[in-house]
mmCIF file of C-alpha atoms in Angstrom:
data_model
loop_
_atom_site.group_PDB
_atom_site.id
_atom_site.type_symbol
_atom_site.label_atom_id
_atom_site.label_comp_id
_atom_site.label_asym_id
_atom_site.label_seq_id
_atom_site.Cartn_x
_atom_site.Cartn_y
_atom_site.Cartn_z
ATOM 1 C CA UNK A 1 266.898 -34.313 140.075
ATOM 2 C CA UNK A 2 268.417 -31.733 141.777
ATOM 3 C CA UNK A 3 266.885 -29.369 144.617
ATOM 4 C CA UNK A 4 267.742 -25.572 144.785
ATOM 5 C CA UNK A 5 267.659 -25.357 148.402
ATOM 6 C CA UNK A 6 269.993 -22.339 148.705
ATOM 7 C CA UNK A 7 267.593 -19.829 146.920
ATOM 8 C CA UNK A 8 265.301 -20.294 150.030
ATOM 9 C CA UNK A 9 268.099 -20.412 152.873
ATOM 10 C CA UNK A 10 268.356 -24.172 152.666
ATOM 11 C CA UNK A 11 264.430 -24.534 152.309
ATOM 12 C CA UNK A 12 262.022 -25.012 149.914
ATOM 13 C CA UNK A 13 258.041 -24.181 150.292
ATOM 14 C CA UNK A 14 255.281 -27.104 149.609
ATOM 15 C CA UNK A 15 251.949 -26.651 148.897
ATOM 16 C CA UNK A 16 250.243 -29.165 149.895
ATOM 17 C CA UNK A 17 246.863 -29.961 148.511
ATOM 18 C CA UNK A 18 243.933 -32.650 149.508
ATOM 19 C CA UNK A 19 243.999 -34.788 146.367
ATOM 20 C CA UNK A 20 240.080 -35.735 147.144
ATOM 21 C CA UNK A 21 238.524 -31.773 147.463
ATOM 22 C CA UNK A 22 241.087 -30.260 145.569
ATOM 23 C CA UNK A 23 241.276 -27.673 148.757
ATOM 24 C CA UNK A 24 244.798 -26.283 149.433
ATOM 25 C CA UNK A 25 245.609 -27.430 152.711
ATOM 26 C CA UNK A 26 249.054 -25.418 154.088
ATOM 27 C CA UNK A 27 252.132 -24.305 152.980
ATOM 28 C CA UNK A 28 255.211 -25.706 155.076
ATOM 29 C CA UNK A 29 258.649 -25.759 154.013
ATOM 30 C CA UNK A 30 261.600 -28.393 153.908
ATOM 31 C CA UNK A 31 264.633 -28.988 154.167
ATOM 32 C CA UNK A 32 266.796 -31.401 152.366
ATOM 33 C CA UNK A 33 266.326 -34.295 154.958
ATOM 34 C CA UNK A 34 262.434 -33.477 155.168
ATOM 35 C CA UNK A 35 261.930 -33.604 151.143
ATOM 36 C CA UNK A 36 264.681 -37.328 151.164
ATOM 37 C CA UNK A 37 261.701 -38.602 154.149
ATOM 38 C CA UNK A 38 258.922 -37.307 152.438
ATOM 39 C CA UNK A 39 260.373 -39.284 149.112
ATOM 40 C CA UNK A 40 261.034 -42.393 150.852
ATOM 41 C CA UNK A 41 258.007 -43.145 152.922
ATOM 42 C CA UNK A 42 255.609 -41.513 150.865
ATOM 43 C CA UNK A 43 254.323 -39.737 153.852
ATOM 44 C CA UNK A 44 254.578 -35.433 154.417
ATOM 45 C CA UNK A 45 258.060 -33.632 156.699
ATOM 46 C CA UNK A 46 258.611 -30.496 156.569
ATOM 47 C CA UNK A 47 261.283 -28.322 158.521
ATOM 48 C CA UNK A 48 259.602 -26.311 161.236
ATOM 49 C CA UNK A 49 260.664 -23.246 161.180
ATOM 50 C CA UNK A 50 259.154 -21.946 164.497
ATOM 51 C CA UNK A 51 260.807 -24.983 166.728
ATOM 52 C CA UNK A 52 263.455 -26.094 164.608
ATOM 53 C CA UNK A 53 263.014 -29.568 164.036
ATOM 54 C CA UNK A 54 262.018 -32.514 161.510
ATOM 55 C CA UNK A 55 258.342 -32.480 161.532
ATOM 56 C CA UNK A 56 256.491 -35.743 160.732
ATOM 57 C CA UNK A 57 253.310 -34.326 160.258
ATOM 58 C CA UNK A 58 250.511 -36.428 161.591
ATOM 59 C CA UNK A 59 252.563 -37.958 163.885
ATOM 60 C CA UNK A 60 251.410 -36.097 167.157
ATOM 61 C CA UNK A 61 247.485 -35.380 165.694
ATOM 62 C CA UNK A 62 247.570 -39.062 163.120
ATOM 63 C CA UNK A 63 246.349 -36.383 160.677
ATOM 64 C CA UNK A 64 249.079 -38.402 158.416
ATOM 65 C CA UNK A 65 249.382 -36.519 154.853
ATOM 66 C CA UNK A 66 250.150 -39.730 152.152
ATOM 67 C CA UNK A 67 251.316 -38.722 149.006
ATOM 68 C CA UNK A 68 249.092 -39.461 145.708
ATOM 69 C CA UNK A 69 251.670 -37.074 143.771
ATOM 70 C CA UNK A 70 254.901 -35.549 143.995
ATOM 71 C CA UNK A 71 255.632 -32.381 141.843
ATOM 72 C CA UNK A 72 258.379 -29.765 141.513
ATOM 73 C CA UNK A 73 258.351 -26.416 139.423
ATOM 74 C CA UNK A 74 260.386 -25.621 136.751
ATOM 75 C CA UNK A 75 263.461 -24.071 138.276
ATOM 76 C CA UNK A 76 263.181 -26.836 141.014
ATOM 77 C CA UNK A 77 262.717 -24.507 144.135
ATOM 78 C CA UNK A 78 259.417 -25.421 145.080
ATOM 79 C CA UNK A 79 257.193 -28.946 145.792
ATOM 80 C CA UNK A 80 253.570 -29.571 145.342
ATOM 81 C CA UNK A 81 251.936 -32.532 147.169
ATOM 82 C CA UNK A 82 248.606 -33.962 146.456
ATOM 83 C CA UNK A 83 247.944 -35.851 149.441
ATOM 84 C CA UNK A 84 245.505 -38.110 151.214
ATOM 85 C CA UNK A 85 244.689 -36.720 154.602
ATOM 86 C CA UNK A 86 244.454 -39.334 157.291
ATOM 87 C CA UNK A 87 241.236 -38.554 160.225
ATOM 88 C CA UNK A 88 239.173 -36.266 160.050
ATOM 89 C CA UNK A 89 241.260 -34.555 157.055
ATOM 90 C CA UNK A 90 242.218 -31.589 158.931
ATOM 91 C CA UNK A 91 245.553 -30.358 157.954
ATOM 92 C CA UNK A 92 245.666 -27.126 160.175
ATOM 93 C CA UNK A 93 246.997 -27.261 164.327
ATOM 94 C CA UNK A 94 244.522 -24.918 165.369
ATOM 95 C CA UNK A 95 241.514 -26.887 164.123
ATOM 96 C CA UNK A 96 240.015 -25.984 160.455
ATOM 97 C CA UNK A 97 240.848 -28.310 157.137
ATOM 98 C CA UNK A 98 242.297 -25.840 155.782
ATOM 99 C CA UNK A 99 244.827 -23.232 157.078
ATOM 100 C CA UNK A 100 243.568 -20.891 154.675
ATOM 101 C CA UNK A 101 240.191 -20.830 156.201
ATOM 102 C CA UNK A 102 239.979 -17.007 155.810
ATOM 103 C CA UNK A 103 239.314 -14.515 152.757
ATOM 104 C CA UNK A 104 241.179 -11.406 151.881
ATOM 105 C CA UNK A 105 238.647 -9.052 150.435
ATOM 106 C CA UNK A 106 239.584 -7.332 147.206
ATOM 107 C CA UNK A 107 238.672 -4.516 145.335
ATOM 108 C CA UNK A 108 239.344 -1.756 147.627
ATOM 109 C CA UNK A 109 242.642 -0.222 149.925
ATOM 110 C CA UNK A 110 244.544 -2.506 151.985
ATOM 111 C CA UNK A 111 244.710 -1.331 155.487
ATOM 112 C CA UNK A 112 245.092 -2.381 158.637
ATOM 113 C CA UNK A 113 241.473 -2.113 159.454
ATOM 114 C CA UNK A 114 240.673 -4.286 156.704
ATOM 115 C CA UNK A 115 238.419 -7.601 158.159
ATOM 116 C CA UNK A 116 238.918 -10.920 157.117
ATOM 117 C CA UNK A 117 236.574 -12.966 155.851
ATOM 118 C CA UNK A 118 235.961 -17.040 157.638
ATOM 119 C CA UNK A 119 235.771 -19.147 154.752
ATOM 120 C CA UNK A 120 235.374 -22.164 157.089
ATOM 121 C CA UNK A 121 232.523 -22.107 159.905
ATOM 122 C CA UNK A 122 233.707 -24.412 162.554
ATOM 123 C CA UNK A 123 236.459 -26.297 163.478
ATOM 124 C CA UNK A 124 236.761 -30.348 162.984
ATOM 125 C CA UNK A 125 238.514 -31.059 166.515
ATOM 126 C CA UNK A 126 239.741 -29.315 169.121
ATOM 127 C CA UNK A 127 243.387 -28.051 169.063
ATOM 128 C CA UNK A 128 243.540 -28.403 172.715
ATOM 129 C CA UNK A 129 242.082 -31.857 173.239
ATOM 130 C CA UNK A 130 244.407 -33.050 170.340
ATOM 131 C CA UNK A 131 247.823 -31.727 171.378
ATOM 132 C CA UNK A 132 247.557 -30.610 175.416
ATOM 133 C CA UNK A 133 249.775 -28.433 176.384
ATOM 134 C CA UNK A 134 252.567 -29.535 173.659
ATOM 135 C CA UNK A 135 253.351 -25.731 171.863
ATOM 136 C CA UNK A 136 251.615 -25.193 168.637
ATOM 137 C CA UNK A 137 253.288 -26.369 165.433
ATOM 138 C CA UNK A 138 252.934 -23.487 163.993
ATOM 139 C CA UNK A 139 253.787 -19.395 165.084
ATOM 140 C CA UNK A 140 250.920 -17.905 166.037
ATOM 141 C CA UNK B 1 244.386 -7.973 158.446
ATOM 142 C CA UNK B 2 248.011 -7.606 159.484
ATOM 143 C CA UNK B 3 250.542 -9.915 156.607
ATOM 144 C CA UNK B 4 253.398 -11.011 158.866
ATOM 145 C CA UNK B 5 256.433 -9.992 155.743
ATOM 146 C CA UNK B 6 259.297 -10.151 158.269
ATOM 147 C CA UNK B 7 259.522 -13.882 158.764
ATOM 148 C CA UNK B 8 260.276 -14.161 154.792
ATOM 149 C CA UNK B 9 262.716 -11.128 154.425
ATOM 150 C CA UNK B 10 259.745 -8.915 153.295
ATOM 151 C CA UNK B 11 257.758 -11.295 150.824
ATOM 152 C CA UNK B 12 255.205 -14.273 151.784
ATOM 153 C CA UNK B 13 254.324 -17.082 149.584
ATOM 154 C CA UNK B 14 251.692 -16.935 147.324
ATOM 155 C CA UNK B 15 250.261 -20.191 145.783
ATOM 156 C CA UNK B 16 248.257 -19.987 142.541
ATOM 157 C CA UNK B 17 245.541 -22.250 141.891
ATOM 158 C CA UNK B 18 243.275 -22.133 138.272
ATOM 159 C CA UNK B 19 239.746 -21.539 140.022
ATOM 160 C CA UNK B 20 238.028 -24.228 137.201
ATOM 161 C CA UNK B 21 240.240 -26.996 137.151
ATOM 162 C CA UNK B 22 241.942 -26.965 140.617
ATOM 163 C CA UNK B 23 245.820 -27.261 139.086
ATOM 164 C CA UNK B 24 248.058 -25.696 141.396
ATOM 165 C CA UNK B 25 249.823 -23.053 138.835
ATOM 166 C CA UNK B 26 252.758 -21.883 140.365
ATOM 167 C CA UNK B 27 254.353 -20.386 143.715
ATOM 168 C CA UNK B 28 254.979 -16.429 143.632
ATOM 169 C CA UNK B 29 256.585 -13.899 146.108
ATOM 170 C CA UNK B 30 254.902 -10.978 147.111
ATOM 171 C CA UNK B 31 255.929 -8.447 148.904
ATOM 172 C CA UNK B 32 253.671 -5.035 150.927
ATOM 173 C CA UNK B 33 253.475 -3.340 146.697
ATOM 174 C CA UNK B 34 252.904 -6.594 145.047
ATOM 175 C CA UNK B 35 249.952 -7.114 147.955
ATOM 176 C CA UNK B 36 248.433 -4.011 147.793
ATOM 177 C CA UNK B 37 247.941 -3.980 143.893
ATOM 178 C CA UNK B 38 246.643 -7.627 143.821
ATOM 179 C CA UNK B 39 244.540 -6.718 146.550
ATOM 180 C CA UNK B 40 243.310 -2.994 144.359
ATOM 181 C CA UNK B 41 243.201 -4.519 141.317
ATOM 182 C CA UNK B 42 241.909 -8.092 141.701
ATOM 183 C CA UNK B 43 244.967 -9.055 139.441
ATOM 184 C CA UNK B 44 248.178 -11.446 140.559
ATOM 185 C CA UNK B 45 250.727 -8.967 140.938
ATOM 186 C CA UNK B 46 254.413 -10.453 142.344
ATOM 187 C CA UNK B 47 257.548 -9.683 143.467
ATOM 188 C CA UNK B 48 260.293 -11.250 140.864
ATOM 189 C CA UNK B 49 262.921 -12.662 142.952
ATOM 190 C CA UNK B 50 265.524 -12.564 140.236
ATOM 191 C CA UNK B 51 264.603 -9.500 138.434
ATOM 192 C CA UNK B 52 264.163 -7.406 141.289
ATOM 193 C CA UNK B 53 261.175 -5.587 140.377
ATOM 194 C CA UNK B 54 257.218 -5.767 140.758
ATOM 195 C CA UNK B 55 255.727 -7.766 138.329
ATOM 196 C CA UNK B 56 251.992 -7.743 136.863
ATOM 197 C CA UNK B 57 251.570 -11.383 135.603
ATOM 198 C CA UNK B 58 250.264 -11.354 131.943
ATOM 199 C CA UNK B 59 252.002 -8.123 130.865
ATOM 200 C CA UNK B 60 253.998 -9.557 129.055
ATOM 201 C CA UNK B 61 252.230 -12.400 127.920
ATOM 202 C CA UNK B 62 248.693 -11.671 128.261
ATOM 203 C CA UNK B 63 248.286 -14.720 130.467
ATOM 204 C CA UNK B 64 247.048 -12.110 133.088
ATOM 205 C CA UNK B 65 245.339 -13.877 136.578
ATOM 206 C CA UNK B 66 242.155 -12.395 137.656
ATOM 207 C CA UNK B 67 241.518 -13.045 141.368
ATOM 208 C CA UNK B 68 238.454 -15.553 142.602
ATOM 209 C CA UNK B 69 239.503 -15.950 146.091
ATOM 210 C CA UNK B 70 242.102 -14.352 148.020
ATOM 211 C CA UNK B 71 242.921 -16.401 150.756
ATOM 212 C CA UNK B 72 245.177 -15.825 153.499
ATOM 213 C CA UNK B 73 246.837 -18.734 156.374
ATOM 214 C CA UNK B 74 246.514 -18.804 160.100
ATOM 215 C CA UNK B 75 249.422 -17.000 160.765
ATOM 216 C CA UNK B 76 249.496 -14.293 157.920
ATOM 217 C CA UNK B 77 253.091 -15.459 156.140
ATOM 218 C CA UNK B 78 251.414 -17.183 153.618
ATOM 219 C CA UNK B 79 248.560 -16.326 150.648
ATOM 220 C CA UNK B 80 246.610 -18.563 148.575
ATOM 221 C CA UNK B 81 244.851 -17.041 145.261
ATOM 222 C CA UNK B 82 242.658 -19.027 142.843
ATOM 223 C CA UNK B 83 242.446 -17.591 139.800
ATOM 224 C CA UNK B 84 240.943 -17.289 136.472
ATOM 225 C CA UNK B 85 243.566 -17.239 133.764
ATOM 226 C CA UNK B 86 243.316 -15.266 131.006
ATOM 227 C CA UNK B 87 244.495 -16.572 127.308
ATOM 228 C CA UNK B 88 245.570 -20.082 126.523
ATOM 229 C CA UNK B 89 245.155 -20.842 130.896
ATOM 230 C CA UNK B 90 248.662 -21.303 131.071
ATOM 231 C CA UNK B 91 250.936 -19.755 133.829
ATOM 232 C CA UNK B 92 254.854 -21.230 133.430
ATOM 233 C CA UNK B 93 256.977 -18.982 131.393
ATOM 234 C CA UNK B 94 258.286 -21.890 129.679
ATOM 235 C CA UNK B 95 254.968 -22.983 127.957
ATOM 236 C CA UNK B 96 253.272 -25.308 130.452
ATOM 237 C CA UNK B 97 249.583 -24.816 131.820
ATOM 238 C CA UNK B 98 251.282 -25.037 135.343
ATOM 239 C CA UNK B 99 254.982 -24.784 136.424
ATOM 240 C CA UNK B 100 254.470 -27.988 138.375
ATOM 241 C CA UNK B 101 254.567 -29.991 135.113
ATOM 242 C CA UNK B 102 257.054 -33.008 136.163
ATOM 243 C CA UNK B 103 256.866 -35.334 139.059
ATOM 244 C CA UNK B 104 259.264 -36.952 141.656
ATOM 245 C CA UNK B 105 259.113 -40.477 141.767
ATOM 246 C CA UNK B 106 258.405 -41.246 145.242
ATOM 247 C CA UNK B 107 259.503 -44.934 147.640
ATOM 248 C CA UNK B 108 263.119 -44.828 147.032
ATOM 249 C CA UNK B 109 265.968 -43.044 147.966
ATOM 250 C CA UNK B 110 266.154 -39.883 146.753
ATOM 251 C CA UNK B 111 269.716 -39.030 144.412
ATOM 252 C CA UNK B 112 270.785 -36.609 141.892
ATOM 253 C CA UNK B 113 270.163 -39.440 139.338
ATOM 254 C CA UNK B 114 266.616 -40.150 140.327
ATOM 255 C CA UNK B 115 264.166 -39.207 137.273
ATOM 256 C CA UNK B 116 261.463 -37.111 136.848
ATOM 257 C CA UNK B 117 258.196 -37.859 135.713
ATOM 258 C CA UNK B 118 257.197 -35.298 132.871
ATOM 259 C CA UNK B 119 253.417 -35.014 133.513
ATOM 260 C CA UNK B 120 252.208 -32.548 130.947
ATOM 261 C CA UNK B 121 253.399 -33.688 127.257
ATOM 262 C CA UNK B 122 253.016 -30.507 125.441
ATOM 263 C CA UNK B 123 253.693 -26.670 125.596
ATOM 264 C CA UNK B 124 250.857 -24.434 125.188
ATOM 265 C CA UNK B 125 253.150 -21.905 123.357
ATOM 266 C CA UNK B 126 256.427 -20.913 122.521
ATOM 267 C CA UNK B 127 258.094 -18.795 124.886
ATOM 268 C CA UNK B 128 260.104 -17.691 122.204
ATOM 269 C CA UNK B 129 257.256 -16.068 120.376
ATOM 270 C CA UNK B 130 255.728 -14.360 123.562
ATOM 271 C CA UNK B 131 258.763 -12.999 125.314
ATOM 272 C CA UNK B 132 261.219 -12.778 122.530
ATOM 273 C CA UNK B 133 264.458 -11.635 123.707
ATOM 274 C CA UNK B 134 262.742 -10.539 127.007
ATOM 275 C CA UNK B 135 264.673 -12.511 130.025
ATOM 276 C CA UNK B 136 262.526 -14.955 131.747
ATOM 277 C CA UNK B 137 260.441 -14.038 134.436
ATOM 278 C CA UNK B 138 261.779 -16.709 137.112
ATOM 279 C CA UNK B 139 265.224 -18.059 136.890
ATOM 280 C CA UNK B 140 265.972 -21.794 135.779
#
């Protein structure tokens, strides 16, 4: 086995994916000391990119991703995890199951202008409750 | 809809899921072009990475992705597409239904000798035959 982290500037992205629903969850990246944790306790890191540090995910929310499968693409610059969401299932900081809880409407001109569609109708808990005044794991 | 390209040099992530049996497919690039047209055309459109140039999936290969749902992530770096593929359902260049086709063994400690786990047995066609001389759409 053997990583190309350098295509991505020492990163690789991971799609992670609810092995129950079949919903994709996120995208985060990691580096090579997030993918070696990830690999050894069979539980999600990635590399935040917004703050800069290892990022056990789960660990602040217990929304703990467990890892039912492990995959890498052919040129070996990119991981897909099917995981078991601990909780609620929620994988996304500002409250949906998904981050990709909103639609891109095709067919016509991109534009500025153009509105999103919510895919997801309500959140499962609230962002605020869960992580207080600790900054958002994410860049908003 | 405002796609935040900066963060990733000028592309975001695009994860491909087949919209009938839920197998993640492959990561893409795209950048503001490849966006536009997927978003126009209801068709995966990319940026190749190693080529350097815009690339219509299926051109080549007739393994064209027509668009289900076009979703986008909280912070707008990051798209995810399920698709219906056209053809034999396959999406790696290299013959597998999905470029994801071997697994890392996870619980130990990760090393340049650890094995992967082939997970699909078979090609679906010979990459030969379809591209020919043509180089290979991602680089391996």
């Amino acid at each position: 086995m053997k990583i190309d982290f350098a295509k991505g500037g020492g990163l690789v992205p991971a799609i992670i994916q609810n092995a129950d629903t079949q919903q994709v969850l996120m995208l985060g990246y990691m580096n090579a000391e997030a993918l070696a944790r990830t690999i050894e306790t069979g539980e999600a890191h990635y590399w935040s990119r917004s703050r800069k540090i290892l990022w056990h995910k789960g660990a602040t929310s217990g929304l703990v991703q467990k890892i039912v499968d492990l995959r890498i693409d052919d040129d070996q610059d990119a991981v897909w995890l099917k995981v078991e969401v601990a909780g609620s299932g929620a994988s996304c900081h500002v409250g949906y199951m998904s981050c990709f809880y909103r639609s891109i409407p095709t067919g016509g001109k991109p534009s500025p202008e153009l509105e999103l569609k919510f895919r997801e109708q309500s959140k499962t808990f609230d962002p605020d409750e869960v992580y207080g005044d600790a900054p958002n794991p994410t860049q908003l």
